[in-house]
PDB file of C-alpha atoms in Angstrom:
ATOM      1  CA  ASP A   1       1.485 -12.631  14.543  1.00 64.00           C
ATOM      2  CA  ALA A   2      -1.873 -13.857  12.053  1.00 82.00           C
ATOM      3  CA  GLY A   3      -1.310 -10.389  10.086  1.00 94.00           C
ATOM      4  CA  VAL A   4      -3.689  -8.343   8.526  1.00 97.00           C
ATOM      5  CA  ILE A   5      -6.789 -11.044   8.118  1.00 97.00           C
ATOM      6  CA  GLN A   6      -8.900 -10.707   5.296  1.00 98.00           C
ATOM      7  CA  SER A   7     -12.336 -12.693   4.363  1.00 97.00           C
ATOM      8  CA  PRO A   8     -12.742 -13.697   1.685  1.00 98.00           C
ATOM      9  CA  ARG A   9     -10.157 -14.374  -0.395  1.00 97.00           C
ATOM     10  CA  HIS A  10     -12.269 -14.213  -3.914  1.00 97.00           C
ATOM     11  CA  GLU A  11     -15.654 -13.928  -4.858  1.00 97.00           C
ATOM     12  CA  VAL A  12     -17.509 -13.478  -7.547  1.00 98.00           C
ATOM     13  CA  THR A  13     -21.291 -12.596  -8.022  1.00 97.00           C
ATOM     14  CA  GLU A  14     -23.052 -11.004  -9.709  1.00 97.00           C
ATOM     15  CA  MET A  15     -23.695  -7.511 -10.557  1.00 97.00           C
ATOM     16  CA  GLY A  16     -26.633  -6.074  -8.595  1.00 97.00           C
ATOM     17  CA  GLN A  17     -25.750  -8.268  -5.830  1.00 97.00           C
ATOM     18  CA  GLU A  18     -24.455  -6.970  -1.979  1.00 98.00           C
ATOM     19  CA  VAL A  19     -20.771  -7.581  -1.143  1.00 98.00           C
ATOM     20  CA  THR A  20     -19.101  -7.395   2.472  1.00 98.00           C
ATOM     21  CA  LEU A  21     -15.754  -7.896   2.104  1.00 98.00           C
ATOM     22  CA  ARG A  22     -14.162  -8.227   5.713  1.00 98.00           C
ATOM     23  CA  CYS A  23     -11.360  -7.245   7.606  1.00 98.00           C
ATOM     24  CA  LYS A  24      -8.858  -7.832  10.953  1.00 98.00           C
ATOM     25  CA  PRO A  25      -6.228  -5.158  11.449  1.00 97.00           C
ATOM     26  CA  ILE A  26      -3.596  -6.358  13.560  1.00 95.00           C
ATOM     27  CA  SER A  27      -4.006  -6.790  17.243  1.00 95.00           C
ATOM     28  CA  GLY A  28      -2.410  -3.369  18.695  1.00 92.00           C
ATOM     29  CA  HIS A  29      -3.012  -1.528  15.421  1.00 92.00           C
ATOM     30  CA  ASN A  30      -5.313   1.735  16.067  1.00 90.00           C
ATOM     31  CA  SER A  31      -5.536   2.606  12.037  1.00 92.00           C
ATOM     32  CA  LEU A  32      -7.115   0.645   9.339  1.00 95.00           C
ATOM     33  CA  PHE A  33      -7.282   1.556   5.642  1.00 95.00           C
ATOM     34  CA  TRP A  34      -8.881  -0.062   2.993  1.00 97.00           C
ATOM     35  CA  TYR A  35      -7.507   0.355  -0.850  1.00 96.00           C
ATOM     36  CA  ARG A  36      -8.828  -1.525  -3.940  1.00 97.00           C
ATOM     37  CA  GLN A  37      -5.942  -2.414  -7.034  1.00 96.00           C
ATOM     38  CA  THR A  38      -6.707  -2.387 -10.438  1.00 95.00           C
ATOM     39  CA  MET A  39      -5.101  -2.578 -13.613  1.00 91.00           C
ATOM     40  CA  MET A  40      -5.976   0.813 -14.800  1.00 92.00           C
ATOM     41  CA  ARG A  41      -6.347   2.869 -11.557  1.00 91.00           C
ATOM     42  CA  GLY A  42      -3.778   1.088  -9.879  1.00 91.00           C
ATOM     43  CA  LEU A  43      -3.337   1.158  -5.884  1.00 93.00           C
ATOM     44  CA  GLU A  44      -6.244   3.766  -4.395  1.00 93.00           C
ATOM     45  CA  LEU A  45      -7.331   4.633  -0.406  1.00 93.00           C
ATOM     46  CA  LEU A  46     -10.767   4.262  -0.259  1.00 96.00           C
ATOM     47  CA  ILE A  47     -11.014   5.225   3.471  1.00 95.00           C
ATOM     48  CA  TYR A  48      -9.058   5.071   6.846  1.00 92.00           C
ATOM     49  CA  PHE A  49      -9.887   5.057  10.062  1.00 94.00           C
ATOM     50  CA  ASN A  50      -8.284   6.163  13.570  1.00 91.00           C
ATOM     51  CA  ASN A  51      -9.388   4.764  16.592  1.00 92.00           C
ATOM     52  CA  ASN A  52     -12.666   2.514  14.752  1.00 94.00           C
ATOM     53  CA  VAL A  53     -12.968   6.433  13.436  1.00 94.00           C
ATOM     54  CA  PRO A  54     -14.024   7.176   9.711  1.00 94.00           C
ATOM     55  CA  ILE A  55     -10.666  10.063   9.411  1.00 90.00           C
ATOM     56  CA  ASP A  56     -11.117  10.197   5.778  1.00 89.00           C
ATOM     57  CA  ASP A  57     -13.492   8.286   2.672  1.00 92.00           C
ATOM     58  CA  SER A  58     -12.536  10.713  -0.206  1.00 91.00           C
ATOM     59  CA  GLY A  59     -11.744   8.344  -1.675  1.00 92.00           C
ATOM     60  CA  MET A  60     -14.991   5.729  -2.209  1.00 94.00           C
ATOM     61  CA  PRO A  61     -16.226   5.817  -5.067  1.00 88.00           C
ATOM     62  CA  GLU A  62     -20.226   6.721  -4.761  1.00 86.00           C
ATOM     63  CA  ASP A  63     -22.252   6.016  -2.537  1.00 91.00           C
ATOM     64  CA  ARG A  64     -22.937   2.514  -3.598  1.00 96.00           C
ATOM     65  CA  PHE A  65     -19.318   1.490  -1.083  1.00 97.00           C
ATOM     66  CA  SER A  66     -20.012   1.623   2.220  1.00 97.00           C
ATOM     67  CA  ALA A  67     -17.242   1.246   5.474  1.00 97.00           C
ATOM     68  CA  LYS A  68     -17.565   0.012   8.708  1.00 97.00           C
ATOM     69  CA  MET A  69     -14.963  -0.387  11.735  1.00 97.00           C
ATOM     70  CA  PRO A  70     -17.972  -1.700  14.592  1.00 96.00           C
ATOM     71  CA  ASN A  71     -14.678  -2.313  17.097  1.00 95.00           C
ATOM     72  CA  ALA A  72     -10.855  -2.605  17.190  1.00 94.00           C
ATOM     73  CA  SER A  73     -10.191  -6.193  15.594  1.00 95.00           C
ATOM     74  CA  PHE A  74     -13.155  -6.070  12.475  1.00 96.00           C
ATOM     75  CA  SER A  75     -13.794  -3.793   9.622  1.00 98.00           C
ATOM     76  CA  THR A  76     -16.310  -4.415   6.619  1.00 98.00           C
ATOM     77  CA  LEU A  77     -16.262  -2.838   3.635  1.00 98.00           C
ATOM     78  CA  LYS A  78     -19.901  -3.109   1.572  1.00 98.00           C
ATOM     79  CA  ILE A  79     -20.563  -2.588  -2.144  1.00 97.00           C
ATOM     80  CA  GLN A  80     -24.353  -2.204  -2.868  1.00 97.00           C
ATOM     81  CA  PRO A  81     -25.241  -2.504  -5.655  1.00 96.00           C
ATOM     82  CA  SER A  82     -22.127  -4.008  -6.880  1.00 97.00           C
ATOM     83  CA  GLU A  83     -21.474  -3.582 -10.527  1.00 97.00           C
ATOM     84  CA  PRO A  84     -18.811  -4.988 -13.165  1.00 97.00           C
ATOM     85  CA  ARG A  85     -16.631  -2.133 -12.819  1.00 96.00           C
ATOM     86  CA  ASP A  86     -15.619  -3.201  -8.874  1.00 97.00           C
ATOM     87  CA  SER A  87     -13.861  -5.631 -10.038  1.00 97.00           C
ATOM     88  CA  ALA A  88     -10.586  -5.287  -8.609  1.00 97.00           C
ATOM     89  CA  VAL A  89      -8.572  -6.376  -5.156  1.00 98.00           C
ATOM     90  CA  TYR A  90      -9.214  -4.683  -2.424  1.00 98.00           C
ATOM     91  CA  PHE A  91      -6.532  -4.782   0.096  1.00 98.00           C
ATOM     92  CA  CYS A  92      -6.528  -3.952   3.692  1.00 97.00           C
ATOM     93  CA  ALA A  93      -3.835  -3.031   5.695  1.00 95.00           C
ATOM     94  CA  SER A  94      -3.095  -1.668   9.674  1.00 94.00           C
ATOM     95  CA  SER A  95      -1.003   0.552  11.323  1.00 91.00           C
ATOM     96  CA  LEU A  96       0.153   2.054  15.279  1.00 86.00           C
ATOM     97  CA  GLY A  97      -1.578   5.671  14.424  1.00 65.00           C
ATOM     98  CA  PHE A  98      -2.336   8.241  15.985  1.00 50.00           C
ATOM     99  CA  GLY A  99      -2.412   8.324  19.061  1.00 44.00           C
ATOM    100  CA  SER A 100      -1.066   4.967  19.204  1.00 42.00           C
ATOM    101  CA  GLY A 101       0.987   6.136  22.596  1.00 42.00           C
ATOM    102  CA  GLY A 102       3.682   3.910  20.938  1.00 42.00           C
ATOM    103  CA  THR A 103       6.443   5.189  17.990  1.00 47.00           C
ATOM    104  CA  ASN A 104       4.384   5.713  14.764  1.00 54.00           C
ATOM    105  CA  THR A 105       7.458   4.388  11.807  1.00 63.00           C
ATOM    106  CA  GLY A 106       4.188   4.940   9.021  1.00 70.00           C
ATOM    107  CA  GLU A 107       4.981   0.989   8.587  1.00 86.00           C
ATOM    108  CA  LEU A 108       1.757  -0.135   7.036  1.00 91.00           C
ATOM    109  CA  PHE A 109       1.472  -3.853   7.097  1.00 94.00           C
ATOM    110  CA  PHE A 110      -1.509  -5.430   4.667  1.00 96.00           C
ATOM    111  CA  GLY A 111      -3.484  -8.610   3.939  1.00 97.00           C
ATOM    112  CA  GLU A 112      -2.960 -10.853   1.277  1.00 96.00           C
ATOM    113  CA  GLY A 113      -6.367  -9.255  -0.412  1.00 97.00           C
ATOM    114  CA  SER A 114     -10.109 -10.033  -1.677  1.00 98.00           C
ATOM    115  CA  ARG A 115     -10.198 -10.443  -5.620  1.00 98.00           C
ATOM    116  CA  LEU A 116     -13.530  -9.646  -6.483  1.00 98.00           C
ATOM    117  CA  THR A 117     -15.322 -10.773  -9.754  1.00 98.00           C
ATOM    118  CA  VAL A 118     -18.446  -9.286 -10.978  1.00 98.00           C
ATOM    119  CA  LEU A 119     -19.829 -10.400 -13.951  1.00 97.00           C
TER     120      LEU A 119
ATOM    121  CA  ASP B   1       1.980  15.058  -0.041  1.00 68.00           C
ATOM    122  CA  ALA B   2       5.066  15.604  -2.742  1.00 70.00           C
ATOM    123  CA  LYS B   3       4.868  14.051  -6.095  1.00 86.00           C
ATOM    124  CA  THR B   4       7.174  11.075  -6.903  1.00 92.00           C
ATOM    125  CA  THR B   5       8.476   9.876 -10.617  1.00 93.00           C
ATOM    126  CA  GLN B   6      10.104   6.513 -10.973  1.00 96.00           C
ATOM    127  CA  PRO B   7      11.027   4.798 -13.736  1.00 97.00           C
ATOM    128  CA  PRO B   8       8.840   2.357 -15.088  1.00 96.00           C
ATOM    129  CA  SER B   9      10.655  -0.798 -15.304  1.00 97.00           C
ATOM    130  CA  MET B  10      14.593  -1.469 -14.682  1.00 97.00           C
ATOM    131  CA  ASP B  11      16.414  -5.067 -14.763  1.00 97.00           C
ATOM    132  CA  CYS B  12      19.149  -6.134 -12.499  1.00 96.00           C
ATOM    133  CA  ALA B  13      20.934  -9.580 -12.952  1.00 97.00           C
ATOM    134  CA  GLU B  14      21.254 -11.343 -10.043  1.00 97.00           C
ATOM    135  CA  GLY B  15      23.783 -10.997  -7.009  1.00 97.00           C
ATOM    136  CA  ARG B  16      24.069  -7.534  -8.510  1.00 97.00           C
ATOM    137  CA  ALA B  17      22.456  -5.032  -6.686  1.00 97.00           C
ATOM    138  CA  ALA B  18      19.811  -3.174  -7.929  1.00 98.00           C
ATOM    139  CA  ASN B  19      19.796   0.684  -7.893  1.00 98.00           C
ATOM    140  CA  LEU B  20      16.366   2.433  -7.581  1.00 98.00           C
ATOM    141  CA  PRO B  21      16.068   6.095  -8.115  1.00 97.00           C
ATOM    142  CA  CYS B  22      12.493   8.368  -7.545  1.00 96.00           C
ATOM    143  CA  ASN B  23      12.295  12.168  -8.095  1.00 95.00           C
ATOM    144  CA  HIS B  24      10.311  13.736  -5.719  1.00 92.00           C
ATOM    145  CA  SER B  25      11.645  17.649  -5.953  1.00 89.00           C
ATOM    146  CA  THR B  26       8.543  19.018  -4.273  1.00 87.00           C
ATOM    147  CA  ILE B  27       9.076  17.148  -0.955  1.00 88.00           C
ATOM    148  CA  SER B  28       8.187  19.814   2.251  1.00 85.00           C
ATOM    149  CA  GLY B  29      10.731  19.793   4.675  1.00 83.00           C
ATOM    150  CA  ASN B  30       8.605  17.663   7.127  1.00 83.00           C
ATOM    151  CA  GLU B  31       7.595  14.697   4.508  1.00 87.00           C
ATOM    152  CA  TYR B  32       8.802  11.442   4.767  1.00 89.00           C
ATOM    153  CA  VAL B  33      10.309   9.105   2.064  1.00 92.00           C
ATOM    154  CA  TYR B  34       8.745   5.287   2.379  1.00 93.00           C
ATOM    155  CA  TRP B  35       9.432   2.993  -0.178  1.00 95.00           C
ATOM    156  CA  TYR B  36       7.186  -0.767  -1.129  1.00 96.00           C
ATOM    157  CA  ARG B  37       7.239  -2.942  -2.893  1.00 97.00           C
ATOM    158  CA  GLN B  38       4.405  -5.565  -4.223  1.00 97.00           C
ATOM    159  CA  ILE B  39       5.513  -9.064  -5.328  1.00 96.00           C
ATOM    160  CA  HIS B  40       2.724 -10.048  -7.945  1.00 89.00           C
ATOM    161  CA  SER B  41      -0.875 -10.382  -6.399  1.00 83.00           C
ATOM    162  CA  GLN B  42       0.299  -9.820  -2.842  1.00 93.00           C
ATOM    163  CA  GLY B  43      -0.084  -7.010  -0.509  1.00 95.00           C
ATOM    164  CA  PRO B  44       1.900  -4.111  -0.413  1.00 95.00           C
ATOM    165  CA  GLN B  45       5.205  -4.870   1.651  1.00 95.00           C
ATOM    166  CA  TYR B  46       7.256  -2.015   3.417  1.00 94.00           C
ATOM    167  CA  ILE B  47      11.112  -1.900   3.217  1.00 96.00           C
ATOM    168  CA  ILE B  48      12.240   1.423   4.306  1.00 94.00           C
ATOM    169  CA  HIS B  49      11.738   5.134   4.961  1.00 92.00           C
ATOM    170  CA  GLY B  50      13.469   8.206   5.797  1.00 92.00           C
ATOM    171  CA  LEU B  51      13.606  12.008   6.278  1.00 90.00           C
ATOM    172  CA  LYS B  52      16.774  13.034   5.553  1.00 90.00           C
ATOM    173  CA  ASN B  53      19.735  10.766   6.624  1.00 89.00           C
ATOM    174  CA  ASN B  54      20.420   8.101   4.711  1.00 94.00           C
ATOM    175  CA  GLU B  55      18.388   4.846   6.268  1.00 95.00           C
ATOM    176  CA  THR B  56      20.023   0.992   6.169  1.00 96.00           C
ATOM    177  CA  ASN B  57      18.325  -2.623   7.816  1.00 95.00           C
ATOM    178  CA  GLU B  58      18.145  -5.514   6.654  1.00 94.00           C
ATOM    179  CA  MET B  59      16.065  -5.266   3.574  1.00 94.00           C
ATOM    180  CA  ALA B  60      18.091  -2.432   2.118  1.00 97.00           C
ATOM    181  CA  SER B  61      19.078   0.723   1.856  1.00 98.00           C
ATOM    182  CA  LEU B  62      17.590   4.193   1.687  1.00 97.00           C
ATOM    183  CA  ILE B  63      19.875   6.890   0.427  1.00 97.00           C
ATOM    184  CA  ILE B  64      18.633  11.019  -0.028  1.00 95.00           C
ATOM    185  CA  THR B  65      20.383  13.477  -1.387  1.00 95.00           C
ATOM    186  CA  GLU B  66      21.431  17.074   0.177  1.00 93.00           C
ATOM    187  CA  ASP B  67      18.941  18.668  -1.292  1.00 93.00           C
ATOM    188  CA  ARG B  68      15.703  15.986  -0.837  1.00 92.00           C
ATOM    189  CA  LYS B  69      14.532  15.888  -4.100  1.00 93.00           C
ATOM    190  CA  SER B  70      15.942  12.776  -5.127  1.00 95.00           C
ATOM    191  CA  SER B  71      16.662   9.799  -3.024  1.00 96.00           C
ATOM    192  CA  THR B  72      17.367   5.722  -4.089  1.00 97.00           C
ATOM    193  CA  LEU B  73      16.409   2.083  -2.604  1.00 98.00           C
ATOM    194  CA  ILE B  74      19.947  -0.211  -3.057  1.00 98.00           C
ATOM    195  CA  LEU B  75      19.014  -4.078  -2.337  1.00 97.00           C
ATOM    196  CA  PRO B  76      22.616  -4.893  -2.168  1.00 96.00           C
ATOM    197  CA  HIS B  77      22.218  -8.596  -3.468  1.00 95.00           C
ATOM    198  CA  ALA B  78      19.365  -8.774  -5.650  1.00 97.00           C
ATOM    199  CA  THR B  79      17.676 -12.188  -6.144  1.00 97.00           C
ATOM    200  CA  LEU B  80      14.685 -13.926  -8.224  1.00 97.00           C
ATOM    201  CA  ARG B  81      12.875 -13.125  -5.080  1.00 95.00           C
ATOM    202  CA  ASP B  82      13.961  -9.043  -5.272  1.00 97.00           C
ATOM    203  CA  THR B  83      11.254  -9.144  -8.860  1.00 98.00           C
ATOM    204  CA  ALA B  84       8.524  -6.647  -7.498  1.00 98.00           C
ATOM    205  CA  VAL B  85       6.917  -3.755  -8.087  1.00 97.00           C
ATOM    206  CA  TYR B  86       8.401  -0.551  -6.333  1.00 98.00           C
ATOM    207  CA  TYR B  87       7.177   2.410  -5.117  1.00 96.00           C
ATOM    208  CA  CYS B  88       8.482   5.612  -3.568  1.00 95.00           C
ATOM    209  CA  ILE B  89       5.999   7.593  -1.930  1.00 91.00           C
ATOM    210  CA  SER B  90       6.692  10.816  -0.395  1.00 88.00           C
ATOM    211  CA  THR B  91       4.171  12.103   2.487  1.00 82.00           C
ATOM    212  CA  GLY B  92       3.263  14.169   5.284  1.00 72.00           C
ATOM    213  CA  GLY B  93       0.154  13.002   6.499  1.00 62.00           C
ATOM    214  CA  GLY B  94       0.857  10.585   8.692  1.00 59.00           C
ATOM    215  CA  ASN B  95      -0.028   6.763   7.403  1.00 63.00           C
ATOM    216  CA  LYS B  96      -1.760   8.596   4.485  1.00 74.00           C
ATOM    217  CA  LEU B  97      -0.246   6.417   1.748  1.00 84.00           C
ATOM    218  CA  THR B  98      -0.867   7.732  -1.391  1.00 85.00           C
ATOM    219  CA  PHE B  99       0.667   5.025  -4.460  1.00 90.00           C
ATOM    220  CA  GLY B 100       1.877   5.872  -7.671  1.00 89.00           C
ATOM    221  CA  THR B 101       2.193   3.296 -10.683  1.00 91.00           C
ATOM    222  CA  GLY B 102       5.938   2.488  -9.202  1.00 95.00           C
ATOM    223  CA  THR B 103       9.010   0.337 -10.519  1.00 97.00           C
ATOM    224  CA  GLN B 104       8.953  -2.904 -12.126  1.00 97.00           C
ATOM    225  CA  LEU B 105      11.994  -4.652 -11.059  1.00 98.00           C
ATOM    226  CA  LYS B 106      12.370  -7.616 -12.594  1.00 98.00           C
ATOM    227  CA  VAL B 107      15.724  -9.686 -11.123  1.00 97.00           C
ATOM    228  CA  GLU B 108      17.190 -11.905 -14.155  1.00 96.00           C
ATOM    229  CA  LEU B 109      20.102 -14.949 -13.677  1.00 93.00           C
TER     230      LEU B 109
END
């Protein structure tokens, strides 16, 4: 199993540019999560999906951030326009969620993260 | 979700047991206790979880007090590779996990 795959691993961009982060969850998982990690704020849950539907986006900082999950095997997190304070490591995670029909252990599988630097 | 409190840091000698405490005094009856760890610059990794009973797996043991107000994660024979930030999380909200600041465990020779 390849695990959760995120791209790009590193992104350096200038303020005002659009940034798109991508995530491929583990096959068969039906819940997907986007987290952001900074030294100041730690790990923050931005949004999560269940069966491709956004369930809770209360952690999305502002309208500049948007997330989509067009199908079960792909999700994007977009920042437009980007600002220096968006610099962080963005993690995607997946799990067997609600309605999976299987045993839900609550175990999240995290990707290796996308390190974003906005200059 | 109940708030958890953990010491900010702990040290442990390699080969000894590492006992990481967590206080969750406001935990409700349907909330589980989860433990994750994050090795530097990697994504968090699931360790173990429990509701009432003590649990053990190949990574660790979880001891939950009878009143469920606190728990201890035990790494029976810590190695240098166990140096990481350990997060204790209590939640009844399915897979929605809110990470706190955790405990930085340093395993030393």
